Amino acid sequence: MTNVPGPITPTSWSYAEGFVVEDDVLIAARARAEEVGVVPVGPGAGAALRFLAAVIEARAVVEIGTGTGVSGLWLLRGMRADGVLTTVDVEAEHQRLAKQTFTDAGIPAQRARAIPGAALDVLPRLTDGHYDLVFCDGDKREYSAYLKESLRLLRPGGVVAFDNALWHDRVADPSQRDEETVAIRELGRQVAADDELVPLLLPMGDGLLMAKKASSVVE
């Protein structure tokens, strides 16, 4: 009989979340996020994004949902030294705060391109097949549309990632039927059912759903 580990305890979850310690720049960015009512990725999800960007040696990354620069800084620290982050947000003030975060971290200005506007207005203007990684943390109701745009933007073998994939424990509860929960649940089904994607759901932070695009298309 196979021994299956039990559910992770709150103590172990907290230990995993804090395994990679955030520095003063990220702590300050989190404080600014709280002031403006933004909820950034947790430290565990941030560390996972940095790891992912480093493993795939990302040079070009798109971020949907700039916030105050917490996730963007994690991504930039994992990307190649010549990598460029294109970050999209409807709030220009949030992007100003994110630029301050990047400056405080010593990130050269040319490595972060901030584009104000709604994601579904901006993404169609970006270049097909150019990006190594797309990170989505915008309007949860638009997640399926972000997936479609991401697969167009990604190079073969590129990766798309979605924050809040567990959505405060609501996605796993079938009785929860609010619009955002249903949209995230449907996204998970889409990703899991697509034979050209390699999916992974990590219980970091509020859930990090990732999928690798097929490296080549078989005719």
C-alpha positions as YAML, in Angstrom:
chain: A
units: angstrom
residues:
- id: 1
  name: MET
  ca: [0.00, 0.00, 0.00]
- id: 2
  name: THR
  ca: [1.39, 3.40, -1.04]
- id: 3
  name: ASN
  ca: [2.17, 5.82, 1.76]
- id: 4
  name: VAL
  ca: [0.63, 9.18, 0.80]
- id: 5
  name: PRO
  ca: [1.77, 12.20, 2.85]
- id: 6
  name: GLY
  ca: [-0.96, 14.03, 4.72]
- id: 7
  name: PRO
  ca: [-1.96, 17.67, 4.10]
- id: 8
  name: ILE
  ca: [0.74, 20.22, 4.73]
- id: 9
  name: THR
  ca: [0.43, 21.83, 8.15]
- id: 10
  name: PRO
  ca: [0.27, 25.62, 8.64]
- id: 11
  name: THR
  ca: [3.68, 25.42, 10.31]
- id: 12
  name: SER
  ca: [5.29, 23.70, 7.32]
- id: 13
  name: TRP
  ca: [3.50, 26.04, 4.90]
- id: 14
  name: SER
  ca: [4.84, 29.07, 6.75]
- id: 15
  name: TYR
  ca: [8.30, 27.56, 6.80]
- id: 16
  name: ALA
  ca: [8.20, 27.00, 3.03]
- id: 17
  name: GLU
  ca: [6.84, 30.51, 2.38]
- id: 18
  name: GLY
  ca: [9.69, 32.08, 4.34]
- id: 19
  name: PHE
  ca: [12.42, 29.74, 3.13]
- id: 20
  name: VAL
  ca: [13.81, 32.42, 0.80]
- id: 21
  name: VAL
  ca: [14.07, 35.60, 2.86]
- id: 22
  name: GLU
  ca: [13.01, 38.88, 1.26]
- id: 23
  name: ASP
  ca: [15.35, 41.86, 1.48]
- id: 24
  name: ASP
  ca: [14.60, 45.45, 2.51]
- id: 25
  name: VAL
  ca: [13.66, 46.50, -1.03]
- id: 26
  name: LEU
  ca: [10.93, 43.86, -1.28]
- id: 27
  name: ILE
  ca: [9.74, 44.60, 2.25]
- id: 28
  name: ALA
  ca: [9.40, 48.30, 1.33]
- id: 29
  name: ALA
  ca: [7.55, 47.38, -1.88]
- id: 30
  name: ARG
  ca: [5.12, 45.29, 0.17]
- id: 31
  name: ALA
  ca: [4.53, 48.23, 2.50]
- id: 32
  name: ARG
  ca: [3.72, 50.47, -0.48]
- id: 33
  name: ALA
  ca: [1.38, 47.77, -1.81]
- id: 34
  name: GLU
  ca: [-0.55, 47.76, 1.45]
- id: 35
  name: GLU
  ca: [-0.84, 51.55, 1.33]
- id: 36
  name: VAL
  ca: [-2.45, 51.51, -2.13]
- id: 37
  name: GLY
  ca: [-4.54, 48.38, -1.59]
- id: 38
  name: VAL
  ca: [-2.55, 46.00, -3.80]
- id: 39
  name: VAL
  ca: [-2.07, 42.35, -2.84]
- id: 40
  name: PRO
  ca: [1.28, 41.13, -4.26]
- id: 41
  name: VAL
  ca: [2.48, 37.55, -4.63]
- id: 42
  name: GLY
  ca: [3.69, 35.93, -1.43]
- id: 43
  name: PRO
  ca: [7.39, 35.30, -0.82]
- id: 44
  name: GLY
  ca: [7.05, 31.63, -1.77]
- id: 45
  name: ALA
  ca: [5.43, 32.40, -5.11]
- id: 46
  name: GLY
  ca: [7.97, 35.18, -5.71]
- id: 47
  name: ALA
  ca: [10.84, 32.78, -5.11]
- id: 48
  name: ALA
  ca: [9.20, 30.29, -7.47]
- id: 49
  name: LEU
  ca: [8.95, 32.95, -10.19]
- id: 50
  name: ARG
  ca: [12.60, 33.91, -9.77]
- id: 51
  name: PHE
  ca: [13.59, 30.24, -9.92]
- id: 52
  name: LEU
  ca: [11.49, 29.70, -13.05]
- id: 53
  name: ALA
  ca: [12.93, 32.75, -14.80]
- id: 54
  name: ALA
  ca: [16.45, 31.59, -13.93]
- id: 55
  name: VAL
  ca: [15.92, 27.98, -15.05]
- id: 56
  name: ILE
  ca: [14.62, 28.99, -18.48]
- id: 57
  name: GLU
  ca: [17.20, 31.82, -18.72]
- id: 58
  name: ALA
  ca: [14.40, 34.24, -19.53]
- id: 59
  name: ARG
  ca: [15.37, 37.24, -21.63]
- id: 60
  name: ALA
  ca: [11.87, 38.58, -22.42]
- id: 61
  name: VAL
  ca: [9.04, 38.41, -19.87]
- id: 62
  name: VAL
  ca: [5.52, 39.85, -19.82]
- id: 63
  name: GLU
  ca: [3.82, 40.61, -16.52]
- id: 64
  name: ILE
  ca: [0.09, 41.35, -16.27]
- id: 65
  name: GLY
  ca: [-0.47, 43.29, -13.06]
- id: 66
  name: THR
  ca: [2.48, 45.49, -12.10]
- id: 67
  name: GLY
  ca: [1.37, 46.36, -8.58]
- id: 68
  name: THR
  ca: [4.22, 48.02, -6.69]
- id: 69
  name: GLY
  ca: [6.89, 45.85, -8.26]
- id: 70
  name: VAL
  ca: [7.09, 42.86, -5.90]
- id: 71
  name: SER
  ca: [6.58, 40.12, -8.48]
- id: 72
  name: GLY
  ca: [8.41, 42.17, -11.12]
- id: 73
  name: LEU
  ca: [11.51, 42.40, -8.97]
- id: 74
  name: TRP
  ca: [11.46, 38.67, -8.24]
- id: 75
  name: LEU
  ca: [11.23, 38.04, -12.00]
- id: 76
  name: LEU
  ca: [13.97, 40.50, -12.89]
- id: 77
  name: ARG
  ca: [16.32, 38.94, -10.34]
- id: 78
  name: GLY
  ca: [15.87, 35.56, -12.02]
- id: 79
  name: MET
  ca: [16.11, 36.74, -15.62]
- id: 80
  name: ARG
  ca: [19.28, 37.10, -17.66]
- id: 81
  name: ALA
  ca: [21.30, 40.23, -17.02]
- id: 82
  name: ASP
  ca: [20.21, 41.58, -20.42]
- id: 83
  name: GLY
  ca: [16.58, 40.55, -19.92]
- id: 84
  name: VAL
  ca: [13.67, 42.98, -20.26]
- id: 85
  name: LEU
  ca: [10.45, 42.84, -18.27]
- id: 86
  name: THR
  ca: [7.36, 44.26, -19.98]
- id: 87
  name: THR
  ca: [4.82, 44.97, -17.25]
- id: 88
  name: VAL
  ca: [1.20, 46.00, -17.84]
- id: 89
  name: ASP
  ca: [-1.22, 47.61, -15.39]
- id: 90
  name: VAL
  ca: [-4.31, 49.79, -15.56]
- id: 91
  name: GLU
  ca: [-2.98, 51.99, -12.73]
- id: 92
  name: ALA
  ca: [-0.18, 54.35, -13.79]
- id: 93
  name: GLU
  ca: [0.44, 55.27, -10.14]
- id: 94
  name: HIS
  ca: [1.14, 51.64, -9.29]
- id: 95
  name: GLN
  ca: [3.67, 51.52, -12.11]
- id: 96
  name: ARG
  ca: [5.36, 54.63, -10.75]
- id: 97
  name: LEU
  ca: [5.75, 52.89, -7.40]
- id: 98
  name: ALA
  ca: [7.06, 49.76, -9.14]
- id: 99
  name: LYS
  ca: [9.70, 51.81, -10.94]
- id: 100
  name: GLN
  ca: [10.79, 53.14, -7.55]
- id: 101
  name: THR
  ca: [11.12, 49.53, -6.35]
- id: 102
  name: PHE
  ca: [13.25, 48.61, -9.34]
- id: 103
  name: THR
  ca: [15.44, 51.69, -8.91]
- id: 104
  name: ASP
  ca: [15.94, 50.93, -5.21]
- id: 105
  name: ALA
  ca: [17.04, 47.42, -6.19]
- id: 106
  name: GLY
  ca: [19.61, 48.75, -8.67]
- id: 107
  name: ILE
  ca: [17.77, 47.50, -11.75]
- id: 108
  name: PRO
  ca: [18.75, 49.55, -14.84]
- id: 109
  name: ALA
  ca: [15.81, 51.53, -16.19]
- id: 110
  name: GLN
  ca: [16.05, 49.92, -19.64]
- id: 111
  name: ARG
  ca: [15.34, 46.49, -18.16]
- id: 112
  name: ALA
  ca: [11.74, 47.32, -17.18]
- id: 113
  name: ARG
  ca: [9.21, 48.58, -19.72]
- id: 114
  name: ALA
  ca: [5.96, 49.69, -18.06]
- id: 115
  name: ILE
  ca: [2.89, 49.97, -20.27]
- id: 116
  name: PRO
  ca: [-0.24, 51.51, -18.70]
- id: 117
  name: GLY
  ca: [-3.57, 50.14, -19.88]
- id: 118
  name: ALA
  ca: [-5.95, 47.20, -19.75]
- id: 119
  name: ALA
  ca: [-4.19, 43.91, -20.42]
- id: 120
  name: LEU
  ca: [-6.52, 42.80, -23.20]
- id: 121
  name: ASP
  ca: [-5.91, 46.13, -24.98]
- id: 122
  name: VAL
  ca: [-2.11, 45.98, -24.58]
- id: 123
  name: LEU
  ca: [-1.31, 42.29, -25.15]
- id: 124
  name: PRO
  ca: [-2.49, 42.19, -28.81]
- id: 125
  name: ARG
  ca: [0.12, 44.86, -29.59]
- id: 126
  name: LEU
  ca: [3.01, 42.69, -28.35]
- id: 127
  name: THR
  ca: [5.07, 40.50, -30.67]
- id: 128
  name: ASP
  ca: [4.01, 36.91, -31.39]
- id: 129
  name: GLY
  ca: [6.38, 34.18, -30.21]
- id: 130
  name: HIS
  ca: [8.85, 36.63, -28.67]
- id: 131
  name: TYR
  ca: [8.57, 35.94, -24.95]
- id: 132
  name: ASP
  ca: [10.02, 33.28, -22.68]
- id: 133
  name: LEU
  ca: [7.59, 33.75, -19.79]
- id: 134
  name: VAL
  ca: [4.23, 35.41, -19.18]
- id: 135
  name: PHE
  ca: [3.10, 35.98, -15.60]
- id: 136
  name: CYS
  ca: [-0.60, 36.77, -15.08]
- id: 137
  name: ASP
  ca: [-1.88, 38.50, -11.94]
- id: 138
  name: GLY
  ca: [-4.62, 40.74, -13.28]
- id: 139
  name: ASP
  ca: [-8.42, 40.49, -13.49]
- id: 140
  name: LYS
  ca: [-9.28, 36.89, -12.57]
- id: 141
  name: ARG
  ca: [-12.36, 36.97, -14.79]
- id: 142
  name: GLU
  ca: [-10.06, 37.48, -17.78]
- id: 143
  name: TYR
  ca: [-7.68, 34.61, -17.02]
- id: 144
  name: SER
  ca: [-8.88, 32.42, -19.92]
- id: 145
  name: ALA
  ca: [-8.36, 35.34, -22.30]
- id: 146
  name: TYR
  ca: [-4.88, 35.89, -20.83]
- id: 147
  name: LEU
  ca: [-4.08, 32.24, -21.51]
- id: 148
  name: LYS
  ca: [-5.01, 32.61, -25.17]
- id: 149
  name: GLU
  ca: [-2.90, 35.75, -25.54]
- id: 150
  name: SER
  ca: [0.00, 34.19, -23.61]
- id: 151
  name: LEU
  ca: [0.19, 31.15, -25.87]
- id: 152
  name: ARG
  ca: [0.43, 33.50, -28.85]
- id: 153
  name: LEU
  ca: [3.15, 35.58, -27.21]
- id: 154
  name: LEU
  ca: [5.28, 32.67, -25.95]
- id: 155
  name: ARG
  ca: [8.08, 31.08, -27.91]
- id: 156
  name: PRO
  ca: [7.99, 27.27, -28.24]
- id: 157
  name: GLY
  ca: [8.97, 25.91, -24.82]
- id: 158
  name: GLY
  ca: [7.95, 29.13, -23.05]
- id: 159
  name: VAL
  ca: [6.00, 29.17, -19.80]
- id: 160
  name: VAL
  ca: [2.83, 30.90, -18.63]
- id: 161
  name: ALA
  ca: [2.10, 31.31, -14.91]
- id: 162
  name: PHE
  ca: [-1.03, 32.47, -13.06]
- id: 163
  name: ASP
  ca: [-1.18, 33.75, -9.50]
- id: 164
  name: ASN
  ca: [-4.17, 33.11, -7.18]
- id: 165
  name: ALA
  ca: [-4.85, 29.72, -8.77]
- id: 166
  name: LEU
  ca: [-6.37, 28.50, -5.48]
- id: 167
  name: TRP
  ca: [-8.16, 31.82, -4.81]
- id: 168
  name: HIS
  ca: [-8.31, 31.77, -1.03]
- id: 169
  name: ASP
  ca: [-9.31, 28.06, -0.91]
- id: 170
  name: ARG
  ca: [-12.41, 28.76, -3.02]
- id: 171
  name: VAL
  ca: [-11.38, 26.98, -6.24]
- id: 172
  name: ALA
  ca: [-11.22, 23.56, -4.56]
- id: 173
  name: ASP
  ca: [-14.68, 24.03, -3.04]
- id: 174
  name: PRO
  ca: [-17.36, 23.20, -5.67]
- id: 175
  name: SER
  ca: [-19.99, 25.09, -3.68]
- id: 176
  name: GLN
  ca: [-18.18, 28.37, -4.41]
- id: 177
  name: ARG
  ca: [-19.71, 29.76, -7.62]
- id: 178
  name: ASP
  ca: [-18.78, 33.46, -7.68]
- id: 179
  name: GLU
  ca: [-17.58, 34.82, -11.02]
- id: 180
  name: GLU
  ca: [-13.88, 34.99, -10.19]
- id: 181
  name: THR
  ca: [-13.74, 31.52, -8.63]
- id: 182
  name: VAL
  ca: [-15.56, 29.96, -11.59]
- id: 183
  name: ALA
  ca: [-13.19, 31.71, -14.03]
- id: 184
  name: ILE
  ca: [-10.07, 30.44, -12.24]
- id: 185
  name: ARG
  ca: [-11.54, 26.93, -11.97]
- id: 186
  name: GLU
  ca: [-12.28, 26.94, -15.72]
- id: 187
  name: LEU
  ca: [-8.74, 28.12, -16.45]
- id: 188
  name: GLY
  ca: [-7.39, 25.14, -14.54]
- id: 189
  name: ARG
  ca: [-9.55, 22.78, -16.60]
- id: 190
  name: GLN
  ca: [-8.37, 24.39, -19.83]
- id: 191
  name: VAL
  ca: [-4.71, 24.09, -18.91]
- id: 192
  name: ALA
  ca: [-5.02, 20.51, -17.68]
- id: 193
  name: ALA
  ca: [-6.93, 19.41, -20.80]
- id: 194
  name: ASP
  ca: [-4.56, 20.95, -23.37]
- id: 195
  name: ASP
  ca: [-2.27, 18.24, -24.76]
- id: 196
  name: GLU
  ca: [0.20, 20.88, -25.95]
- id: 197
  name: LEU
  ca: [0.80, 22.15, -22.43]
- id: 198
  name: VAL
  ca: [2.74, 20.63, -19.53]
- id: 199
  name: PRO
  ca: [0.79, 21.82, -16.44]
- id: 200
  name: LEU
  ca: [1.77, 22.25, -12.80]
- id: 201
  name: LEU
  ca: [-0.16, 23.66, -9.84]
- id: 202
  name: LEU
  ca: [1.98, 24.71, -6.89]
- id: 203
  name: PRO
  ca: [0.36, 25.42, -3.49]
- id: 204
  name: MET
  ca: [2.66, 28.40, -2.93]
- id: 205
  name: GLY
  ca: [1.06, 31.55, -1.59]
- id: 206
  name: ASP
  ca: [-2.48, 31.57, -3.00]
- id: 207
  name: GLY
  ca: [-1.64, 28.99, -5.67]
- id: 208
  name: LEU
  ca: [0.65, 29.28, -8.69]
- id: 209
  name: LEU
  ca: [-0.58, 27.57, -11.87]
- id: 210
  name: MET
  ca: [2.08, 27.08, -14.55]
- id: 211
  name: ALA
  ca: [2.14, 25.53, -17.99]
- id: 212
  name: LYS
  ca: [4.94, 24.96, -20.48]
- id: 213
  name: LYS
  ca: [4.10, 25.46, -24.14]
- id: 214
  name: ALA
  ca: [5.06, 22.62, -26.48]
- id: 215
  name: SER
  ca: [8.61, 22.97, -27.75]
- id: 216
  name: SER
  ca: [7.51, 22.09, -31.28]
- id: 217
  name: VAL
  ca: [4.26, 21.50, -33.10]
- id: 218
  name: VAL
  ca: [3.76, 18.13, -34.75]
- id: 219
  name: GLU
  ca: [1.86, 18.46, -38.04]
...
